[in-house]
Amino acid sequence: DIVMTQGALPNPVPSGESASITCQSSKSLLHSNGKTYLNWYLQRPGQSPQLLIYWMSTRASGVSDRFSGSGSGTDFTLKISSVEAEDVGVYYCQQFLEYPRTFGAGTKLELK
Amino acid sequence: QVTLKESGPGILQPSQTLSLTCSFSGFSLSTSGICVSWIRQPSGKGLEWLATICWEDSKGYNPSLKNRLTISKDTSNNQAFLKITSVDTADTAIYYCARSITTEGINFDYWGQGVMVTVSS
């Protein structure tokens, strides 16, 4: 199985500051088609997860441009510029290169 | 408008079989590239992918659940199903279903609200 390892945030994050969440995969998620099969989700308190980023850097429909994804085949970063109250929750990275689909353990963002 | 909604028994006893239904609208499981998956989340913990079924009836299962899972679909009625046999307290969780569009690389773009399942004697 591909293991996804997420980094922690130095919580709480001051409102208006930027925050970066890291994720590392145990195997390259770069497909032969040139796409990197890495997603980012946000789960706000009491809600279902929401897709933020797919293919490592493509924002999902309706997602604020304050969210951006970047990385290589095994090391990834989700950057949130100018953190707002609505960004509070747990962020998950997930690979969909192969079965079983695997998630990181989650990174909690708290607001100051 | 895409929506998904999970339903289940709420509470069941250890060793019983858990049967879950995902009822959806706004898309069809007969459309090329469409898949529906089941994901669960124990209280206060992370997300665990369980199984996926796709338009052409291909399936994927989490091997950690050791052949306890069966996923199926009813395309005519826009439903997907998951059965988990021999449940125990470790299966207590919120169970979600979610859609994917594999041809566009979009995974889990819409989720249901989740259904709470408690396994207790």
Short mmCIF file of N, CA and C in Angstrom, two decimals, chain A residues 8-14 19 83 88-89 107-112:
data_model
loop_
_atom_site.label_atom_id
_atom_site.label_comp_id
_atom_site.label_asym_id
_atom_site.label_seq_id
_atom_site.Cartn_x
_atom_site.Cartn_y
_atom_site.Cartn_z
N ALA A 8 2.58 18.54 10.38
CA ALA A 8 1.71 19.32 11.27
C ALA A 8 1.83 20.81 10.96
N LEU A 9 0.85 21.55 11.45
CA LEU A 9 0.89 23.01 11.33
C LEU A 9 1.25 23.62 12.67
N PRO A 10 1.96 24.73 12.67
CA PRO A 10 2.25 25.42 13.94
C PRO A 10 1.03 26.20 14.40
N ASN A 11 0.04 25.47 14.92
CA ASN A 11 -1.22 26.10 15.31
C ASN A 11 -1.07 26.90 16.61
N PRO A 12 -1.96 27.93 16.80
CA PRO A 12 -2.93 28.42 15.82
C PRO A 12 -2.28 29.34 14.80
N VAL A 13 -2.90 29.43 13.63
CA VAL A 13 -2.39 30.28 12.56
C VAL A 13 -3.11 31.63 12.63
N PRO A 14 -2.37 32.71 12.66
CA PRO A 14 -3.02 34.03 12.70
C PRO A 14 -3.86 34.26 11.45
N ALA A 19 -0.48 29.57 5.27
CA ALA A 19 -0.17 28.30 5.92
C ALA A 19 0.15 27.28 4.84
N VAL A 83 -5.18 33.04 5.47
CA VAL A 83 -6.10 32.12 6.15
C VAL A 83 -7.31 32.87 6.73
N VAL A 88 -10.81 26.71 8.74
CA VAL A 88 -10.57 25.87 9.91
C VAL A 88 -11.11 24.47 9.68
N GLY A 89 -10.32 23.48 10.05
CA GLY A 89 -10.74 22.10 9.90
C GLY A 89 -9.53 21.20 9.77
N THR A 107 -4.21 16.93 8.83
CA THR A 107 -3.51 18.05 9.46
C THR A 107 -4.55 19.07 9.89
N LYS A 108 -4.56 19.38 11.18
CA LYS A 108 -5.56 20.28 11.71
C LYS A 108 -5.10 21.73 11.60
N LEU A 109 -5.99 22.58 11.13
CA LEU A 109 -5.71 24.01 11.08
C LEU A 109 -6.62 24.72 12.07
N GLU A 110 -6.01 25.44 12.99
CA GLU A 110 -6.74 26.26 13.96
C GLU A 110 -6.40 27.71 13.72
N LEU A 111 -7.35 28.58 13.98
CA LEU A 111 -7.18 30.00 13.70
C LEU A 111 -6.94 30.77 14.98
N LYS A 112 -6.03 31.71 14.87
CA LYS A 112 -5.75 32.57 16.02
C LYS A 112 -6.58 33.84 15.94
#
